[in-house]
Amino acid sequence: MAWRIWCTMGLVKEHAQAGGGCPDALWTVLAGNGLEFVPAPDTLPAVEELALQETEVRDGKRCGRTHVHLQLTPEGPESLPIASLHAMAGEIQTTVANSVNFSFQPNFPLGTIDQATELFRGLVRIWQPDAGILSTKETIREVTDLYDTYAGYLTWISSAPFGTPPDLASASAESFGEGTLLTARDWSVPGVKNMHTELLGAGAPALTAFPRDRQRVPTFREEHTF
């Protein structure tokens, strides 16, 4: 988990800094006093130590739930975050409780659709999830049953639990690792809603339809240096 977090920190920070968007971007973490955010560790050993500190103690051992929360700020700990990372692992439940969530504020320099897609691909490579979705709060609010499918502006699904998605008029599809990357043709709430409606009509499985004790971890042939 620590390696994935460390790679993510580098990838997202590099994306924010690209093209002069946020040249002074800095990852921060809540201080031990719980009152302020301070610069987060930026080496793998230090991130490993952070993850260990954020792991619950059970029967005298740090072997319980791990929950790491980081914020990316544009100009240092005093500035408001432009992105955040919540990573959770070690729970008995296998869907929501073991997941990673990225939140990007409106002022995060996501860039063009191609640039956003490249960032999304990088995050999928790092975390090797069953599914990954790029959505917005407005879309989730407007499409109340959104998670009855896996519709999103960008969606990646692993072939192991989800199979191959149906052909969609509302999204393009391409193979990516051991899964499929879907890109909505219309990046708007109605566009994602159309994709959602198509998936419902085709009988596609819900996002959380496959609770399992052990994940079949997807792999990616593409090499990438983070």
mmCIF file of N, CA, C and O in Angstrom, residues 154-219:
data_model
loop_
_atom_site.group_PDB
_atom_site.id
_atom_site.type_symbol
_atom_site.label_atom_id
_atom_site.label_comp_id
_atom_site.label_asym_id
_atom_site.label_seq_id
_atom_site.Cartn_x
_atom_site.Cartn_y
_atom_site.Cartn_z
ATOM 1 N N LEU A 154 -14.614 8.600 -17.259
ATOM 2 C CA LEU A 154 -13.644 7.559 -17.576
ATOM 3 C C LEU A 154 -13.920 6.383 -16.657
ATOM 4 O O LEU A 154 -14.172 6.564 -15.465
ATOM 5 N N THR A 155 -13.893 5.186 -17.210
ATOM 6 C CA THR A 155 -14.119 3.980 -16.416
ATOM 7 C C THR A 155 -13.127 2.915 -16.834
ATOM 8 O O THR A 155 -12.885 2.721 -18.033
ATOM 9 N N TRP A 156 -12.533 2.265 -15.842
ATOM 10 C CA TRP A 156 -11.736 1.080 -16.144
ATOM 11 C C TRP A 156 -12.308 -0.074 -15.338
ATOM 12 O O TRP A 156 -12.568 0.061 -14.130
ATOM 13 N N ILE A 157 -12.534 -1.218 -15.988
ATOM 14 C CA ILE A 157 -13.025 -2.404 -15.295
ATOM 15 C C ILE A 157 -12.104 -3.577 -15.593
ATOM 16 O O ILE A 157 -11.641 -3.761 -16.719
ATOM 17 N N SER A 158 -11.842 -4.360 -14.561
ATOM 18 C CA SER A 158 -11.032 -5.561 -14.705
ATOM 19 C C SER A 158 -11.865 -6.666 -15.349
ATOM 20 O O SER A 158 -13.041 -6.847 -15.018
ATOM 21 N N SER A 159 -11.257 -7.407 -16.254
ATOM 22 C CA SER A 159 -11.981 -8.478 -16.943
ATOM 23 C C SER A 159 -12.380 -9.605 -15.999
ATOM 24 O O SER A 159 -13.394 -10.272 -16.214
ATOM 25 N N ALA A 160 -11.576 -9.843 -14.950
ATOM 26 C CA ALA A 160 -11.838 -10.983 -14.065
ATOM 27 C C ALA A 160 -13.237 -10.927 -13.446
ATOM 28 O O ALA A 160 -14.013 -11.872 -13.577
ATOM 29 N N PRO A 161 -13.618 -9.818 -12.787
ATOM 30 C CA PRO A 161 -14.962 -9.792 -12.214
ATOM 31 C C PRO A 161 -16.033 -9.286 -13.169
ATOM 32 O O PRO A 161 -17.192 -9.705 -13.087
ATOM 33 N N PHE A 162 -15.667 -8.380 -14.088
ATOM 34 C CA PHE A 162 -16.687 -7.688 -14.881
ATOM 35 C C PHE A 162 -16.836 -8.199 -16.304
ATOM 36 O O PHE A 162 -17.804 -7.868 -16.982
ATOM 37 N N GLY A 163 -15.888 -8.976 -16.778
ATOM 38 C CA GLY A 163 -15.968 -9.430 -18.158
ATOM 39 C C GLY A 163 -15.716 -8.287 -19.130
ATOM 40 O O GLY A 163 -15.084 -7.295 -18.807
ATOM 41 N N THR A 164 -16.239 -8.433 -20.340
ATOM 42 C CA THR A 164 -16.100 -7.409 -21.375
ATOM 43 C C THR A 164 -17.370 -6.571 -21.427
ATOM 44 O O THR A 164 -18.469 -7.130 -21.485
ATOM 45 N N PRO A 165 -17.256 -5.256 -21.393
ATOM 46 C CA PRO A 165 -18.464 -4.432 -21.429
ATOM 47 C C PRO A 165 -19.171 -4.529 -22.771
ATOM 48 O O PRO A 165 -18.550 -4.852 -23.790
ATOM 49 N N PRO A 166 -20.478 -4.247 -22.790
ATOM 50 C CA PRO A 166 -21.202 -4.271 -24.052
ATOM 51 C C PRO A 166 -20.779 -3.103 -24.947
ATOM 52 O O PRO A 166 -20.197 -2.124 -24.471
ATOM 53 N N ASP A 167 -21.044 -3.231 -26.243
ATOM 54 C CA ASP A 167 -20.790 -2.114 -27.153
ATOM 55 C C ASP A 167 -21.724 -0.967 -26.786
ATOM 56 O O ASP A 167 -22.927 -1.167 -26.595
ATOM 57 N N LEU A 168 -21.164 0.234 -26.698
ATOM 58 C CA LEU A 168 -21.939 1.395 -26.261
ATOM 59 C C LEU A 168 -21.842 2.518 -27.287
ATOM 60 O O LEU A 168 -20.755 2.829 -27.779
ATOM 61 N N ALA A 169 -22.978 3.128 -27.578
ATOM 62 C CA ALA A 169 -22.963 4.308 -28.435
ATOM 63 C C ALA A 169 -22.446 5.526 -27.671
ATOM 64 O O ALA A 169 -21.922 6.470 -28.266
ATOM 65 N N SER A 170 -22.569 5.488 -26.351
ATOM 66 C CA SER A 170 -22.239 6.640 -25.518
ATOM 67 C C SER A 170 -20.784 6.678 -25.073
ATOM 68 O O SER A 170 -20.349 7.657 -24.451
ATOM 69 N N ALA A 171 -20.001 5.630 -25.369
ATOM 70 C CA ALA A 171 -18.615 5.587 -24.903
ATOM 71 C C ALA A 171 -17.754 4.776 -25.855
ATOM 72 O O ALA A 171 -18.215 3.819 -26.472
ATOM 73 N N SER A 172 -16.501 5.174 -25.970
ATOM 74 C CA SER A 172 -15.525 4.387 -26.714
ATOM 75 C C SER A 172 -14.887 3.393 -25.763
ATOM 76 O O SER A 172 -14.868 3.593 -24.547
ATOM 77 N N ALA A 173 -14.354 2.302 -26.302
ATOM 78 C CA ALA A 173 -13.763 1.257 -25.469
ATOM 79 C C ALA A 173 -12.429 0.828 -26.058
ATOM 80 O O ALA A 173 -12.263 0.755 -27.278
ATOM 81 N N GLU A 174 -11.471 0.569 -25.184
ATOM 82 C CA GLU A 174 -10.184 0.039 -25.622
ATOM 83 C C GLU A 174 -9.630 -0.876 -24.542
ATOM 84 O O GLU A 174 -9.868 -0.683 -23.342
ATOM 85 N N SER A 175 -8.898 -1.886 -24.980
ATOM 86 C CA SER A 175 -8.259 -2.786 -24.028
ATOM 87 C C SER A 175 -7.142 -2.040 -23.320
ATOM 88 O O SER A 175 -6.374 -1.301 -23.939
ATOM 89 N N PHE A 176 -7.056 -2.246 -22.022
ATOM 90 C CA PHE A 176 -5.997 -1.623 -21.238
ATOM 91 C C PHE A 176 -5.632 -2.590 -20.118
ATOM 92 O O PHE A 176 -6.424 -2.811 -19.203
ATOM 93 N N GLY A 177 -4.453 -3.205 -20.227
ATOM 94 C CA GLY A 177 -4.104 -4.243 -19.279
ATOM 95 C C GLY A 177 -5.105 -5.373 -19.361
ATOM 96 O O GLY A 177 -5.651 -5.671 -20.426
ATOM 97 N N GLU A 178 -5.366 -6.007 -18.248
ATOM 98 C CA GLU A 178 -6.360 -7.081 -18.194
ATOM 99 C C GLU A 178 -7.735 -6.504 -17.884
ATOM 100 O O GLU A 178 -8.374 -6.841 -16.890
ATOM 101 N N GLY A 179 -8.162 -5.616 -18.763
ATOM 102 C CA GLY A 179 -9.450 -4.972 -18.572
ATOM 103 C C GLY A 179 -9.772 -4.047 -19.731
ATOM 104 O O GLY A 179 -9.123 -4.090 -20.780
ATOM 105 N N THR A 180 -10.766 -3.189 -19.525
ATOM 106 C CA THR A 180 -11.244 -2.303 -20.581
ATOM 107 C C THR A 180 -11.365 -0.879 -20.051
ATOM 108 O O THR A 180 -11.883 -0.652 -18.953
ATOM 109 N N LEU A 181 -10.881 0.072 -20.848
ATOM 110 C CA LEU A 181 -11.020 1.486 -20.544
ATOM 111 C C LEU A 181 -12.158 2.057 -21.379
ATOM 112 O O LEU A 181 -12.149 1.951 -22.606
ATOM 113 N N LEU A 182 -13.146 2.632 -20.707
ATOM 114 C CA LEU A 182 -14.274 3.271 -21.372
ATOM 115 C C LEU A 182 -14.147 4.785 -21.219
ATOM 116 O O LEU A 182 -13.856 5.273 -20.123
ATOM 117 N N THR A 183 -14.373 5.512 -22.310
ATOM 118 C CA THR A 183 -14.331 6.970 -22.282
ATOM 119 C C THR A 183 -15.657 7.509 -22.804
ATOM 120 O O THR A 183 -16.059 7.205 -23.933
ATOM 121 N N ALA A 184 -16.355 8.276 -21.986
ATOM 122 C CA ALA A 184 -17.641 8.842 -22.408
ATOM 123 C C ALA A 184 -17.427 9.758 -23.605
ATOM 124 O O ALA A 184 -16.479 10.550 -23.632
ATOM 125 N N ARG A 185 -18.284 9.644 -24.592
ATOM 126 C CA ARG A 185 -18.162 10.487 -25.782
ATOM 127 C C ARG A 185 -18.593 11.915 -25.495
ATOM 128 O O ARG A 185 -18.125 12.855 -26.141
ATOM 129 N N ASP A 186 -19.481 12.086 -24.534
ATOM 130 C CA ASP A 186 -19.969 13.414 -24.146
ATOM 131 C C ASP A 186 -19.629 13.621 -22.676
ATOM 132 O O ASP A 186 -20.203 12.979 -21.796
ATOM 133 N N TRP A 187 -18.657 14.503 -22.398
ATOM 134 C CA TRP A 187 -18.243 14.749 -21.016
ATOM 135 C C TRP A 187 -19.188 15.754 -20.361
ATOM 136 O O TRP A 187 -18.876 16.940 -20.200
ATOM 137 N N SER A 188 -20.349 15.263 -19.999
ATOM 138 C CA SER A 188 -21.368 16.072 -19.329
ATOM 139 C C SER A 188 -22.223 15.128 -18.504
ATOM 140 O O SER A 188 -22.153 13.904 -18.669
ATOM 141 N N VAL A 189 -23.030 15.685 -17.617
ATOM 142 C CA VAL A 189 -23.924 14.842 -16.827
ATOM 143 C C VAL A 189 -24.855 14.039 -17.735
ATOM 144 O O VAL A 189 -25.008 12.825 -17.559
ATOM 145 N N PRO A 190 -25.506 14.675 -18.742
ATOM 146 C CA PRO A 190 -26.359 13.883 -19.648
ATOM 147 C C PRO A 190 -25.577 12.801 -20.382
ATOM 148 O O PRO A 190 -26.104 11.707 -20.635
ATOM 149 N N GLY A 191 -24.306 13.079 -20.732
ATOM 150 C CA GLY A 191 -23.505 12.082 -21.427
ATOM 151 C C GLY A 191 -23.249 10.847 -20.574
ATOM 152 O O GLY A 191 -23.369 9.713 -21.045
ATOM 153 N N VAL A 192 -22.913 11.059 -19.296
ATOM 154 C CA VAL A 192 -22.702 9.930 -18.395
ATOM 155 C C VAL A 192 -24.021 9.227 -18.100
ATOM 156 O O VAL A 192 -24.069 7.996 -17.981
ATOM 157 N N LYS A 193 -25.095 10.004 -18.004
ATOM 158 C CA LYS A 193 -26.413 9.391 -17.771
ATOM 159 C C LYS A 193 -26.795 8.488 -18.938
ATOM 160 O O LYS A 193 -27.360 7.404 -18.739
ATOM 161 N N ASN A 194 -26.491 8.900 -20.164
ATOM 162 C CA ASN A 194 -26.765 8.058 -21.333
ATOM 163 C C ASN A 194 -25.978 6.751 -21.256
ATOM 164 O O ASN A 194 -26.502 5.668 -21.556
ATOM 165 N N MET A 195 -24.723 6.861 -20.828
ATOM 166 C CA MET A 195 -23.888 5.669 -20.679
ATOM 167 C C MET A 195 -24.468 4.748 -19.608
ATOM 168 O O MET A 195 -24.553 3.525 -19.793
ATOM 169 N N HIS A 196 -24.895 5.338 -18.523
ATOM 170 C CA HIS A 196 -25.507 4.582 -17.427
ATOM 171 C C HIS A 196 -26.766 3.864 -17.906
ATOM 172 O O HIS A 196 -26.971 2.670 -17.617
ATOM 173 N N THR A 197 -27.595 4.565 -18.667
ATOM 174 C CA THR A 197 -28.838 3.977 -19.175
ATOM 175 C C THR A 197 -28.550 2.820 -20.122
ATOM 176 O O THR A 197 -29.217 1.773 -20.076
ATOM 177 N N GLU A 198 -27.553 2.995 -20.983
ATOM 178 C CA GLU A 198 -27.171 1.918 -21.901
ATOM 179 C C GLU A 198 -26.693 0.680 -21.137
ATOM 180 O O GLU A 198 -27.052 -0.456 -21.477
ATOM 181 N N LEU A 199 -25.877 0.895 -20.122
ATOM 182 C CA LEU A 199 -25.357 -0.230 -19.337
ATOM 183 C C LEU A 199 -26.476 -0.948 -18.590
ATOM 184 O O LEU A 199 -26.501 -2.178 -18.514
ATOM 185 N N LEU A 200 -27.417 -0.186 -18.050
ATOM 186 C CA LEU A 200 -28.569 -0.797 -17.390
ATOM 187 C C LEU A 200 -29.359 -1.655 -18.367
ATOM 188 O O LEU A 200 -29.742 -2.792 -18.067
ATOM 189 N N GLY A 201 -29.593 -1.100 -19.552
ATOM 190 C CA GLY A 201 -30.361 -1.820 -20.563
ATOM 191 C C GLY A 201 -29.675 -3.083 -21.038
ATOM 192 O O GLY A 201 -30.331 -4.062 -21.422
ATOM 193 N N ALA A 202 -28.346 -3.085 -21.000
ATOM 194 C CA ALA A 202 -27.583 -4.257 -21.444
ATOM 195 C C ALA A 202 -27.387 -5.271 -20.327
ATOM 196 O O ALA A 202 -26.784 -6.333 -20.543
ATOM 197 N N GLY A 203 -27.864 -4.950 -19.131
ATOM 198 C CA GLY A 203 -27.718 -5.875 -18.011
ATOM 199 C C GLY A 203 -26.314 -5.936 -17.438
ATOM 200 O O GLY A 203 -25.924 -6.940 -16.833
ATOM 201 N N ALA A 204 -25.547 -4.857 -17.599
ATOM 202 C CA ALA A 204 -24.187 -4.825 -17.061
ATOM 203 C C ALA A 204 -24.233 -4.868 -15.538
ATOM 204 O O ALA A 204 -25.156 -4.342 -14.919
ATOM 205 N N PRO A 205 -23.252 -5.493 -14.897
ATOM 206 C CA PRO A 205 -23.270 -5.615 -13.436
ATOM 207 C C PRO A 205 -23.039 -4.290 -12.733
ATOM 208 O O PRO A 205 -22.444 -3.361 -13.291
ATOM 209 N N ALA A 206 -23.523 -4.196 -11.522
ATOM 210 C CA ALA A 206 -23.317 -3.004 -10.700
ATOM 211 C C ALA A 206 -21.852 -2.903 -10.285
ATOM 212 O O ALA A 206 -21.115 -3.893 -10.268
ATOM 213 N N LEU A 207 -21.444 -1.704 -9.925
ATOM 214 C CA LEU A 207 -20.062 -1.463 -9.538
ATOM 215 C C LEU A 207 -19.637 -2.333 -8.362
ATOM 216 O O LEU A 207 -18.512 -2.808 -8.301
ATOM 217 N N THR A 208 -20.533 -2.556 -7.416
ATOM 218 C CA THR A 208 -20.196 -3.319 -6.210
ATOM 219 C C THR A 208 -20.802 -4.718 -6.219
ATOM 220 O O THR A 208 -21.152 -5.264 -5.177
ATOM 221 N N ALA A 209 -20.915 -5.303 -7.398
ATOM 222 C CA ALA A 209 -21.619 -6.588 -7.513
ATOM 223 C C ALA A 209 -20.757 -7.791 -7.173
ATOM 224 O O ALA A 209 -21.264 -8.902 -7.131
ATOM 225 N N PHE A 210 -19.473 -7.590 -6.921
ATOM 226 C CA PHE A 210 -18.585 -8.743 -6.787
ATOM 227 C C PHE A 210 -17.765 -8.726 -5.500
ATOM 228 O O PHE A 210 -16.536 -8.635 -5.540
ATOM 229 N N PRO A 211 -18.408 -8.812 -4.336
ATOM 230 C CA PRO A 211 -17.618 -8.947 -3.111
ATOM 231 C C PRO A 211 -16.929 -10.308 -3.084
ATOM 232 O O PRO A 211 -17.538 -11.334 -3.336
ATOM 233 N N ARG A 212 -15.619 -10.303 -2.800
ATOM 234 C CA ARG A 212 -14.866 -11.552 -2.775
ATOM 235 C C ARG A 212 -13.863 -11.512 -1.633
ATOM 236 O O ARG A 212 -13.485 -10.436 -1.158
ATOM 237 N N ASP A 213 -13.440 -12.680 -1.204
ATOM 238 C CA ASP A 213 -12.434 -12.741 -0.154
ATOM 239 C C ASP A 213 -11.051 -12.388 -0.684
ATOM 240 O O ASP A 213 -10.207 -11.871 0.031
ATOM 241 N N ARG A 214 -10.800 -12.667 -1.937
ATOM 242 C CA ARG A 214 -9.471 -12.411 -2.494
ATOM 243 C C ARG A 214 -9.599 -11.899 -3.922
ATOM 244 O O ARG A 214 -10.314 -12.469 -4.752
ATOM 245 N N GLN A 215 -8.897 -10.822 -4.213
ATOM 246 C CA GLN A 215 -8.939 -10.224 -5.541
ATOM 247 C C GLN A 215 -8.003 -10.951 -6.495
ATOM 248 O O GLN A 215 -6.905 -11.358 -6.110
ATOM 249 N N ARG A 216 -8.449 -11.131 -7.728
ATOM 250 C CA ARG A 216 -7.534 -11.552 -8.786
ATOM 251 C C ARG A 216 -6.929 -10.268 -9.354
ATOM 252 O O ARG A 216 -7.574 -9.535 -10.092
ATOM 253 N N VAL A 217 -5.705 -9.986 -8.975
ATOM 254 C CA VAL A 217 -5.097 -8.691 -9.281
ATOM 255 C C VAL A 217 -4.802 -8.569 -10.775
ATOM 256 O O VAL A 217 -4.082 -9.400 -11.337
ATOM 257 N N PRO A 218 -5.347 -7.541 -11.429
ATOM 258 C CA PRO A 218 -5.069 -7.364 -12.859
ATOM 259 C C PRO A 218 -3.654 -6.858 -13.090
ATOM 260 O O PRO A 218 -3.061 -6.202 -12.227
ATOM 261 N N THR A 219 -3.101 -7.174 -14.250
ATOM 262 C CA THR A 219 -1.755 -6.722 -14.594
ATOM 263 C C THR A 219 -1.809 -5.870 -15.852
ATOM 264 O O THR A 219 -2.786 -5.874 -16.606
#
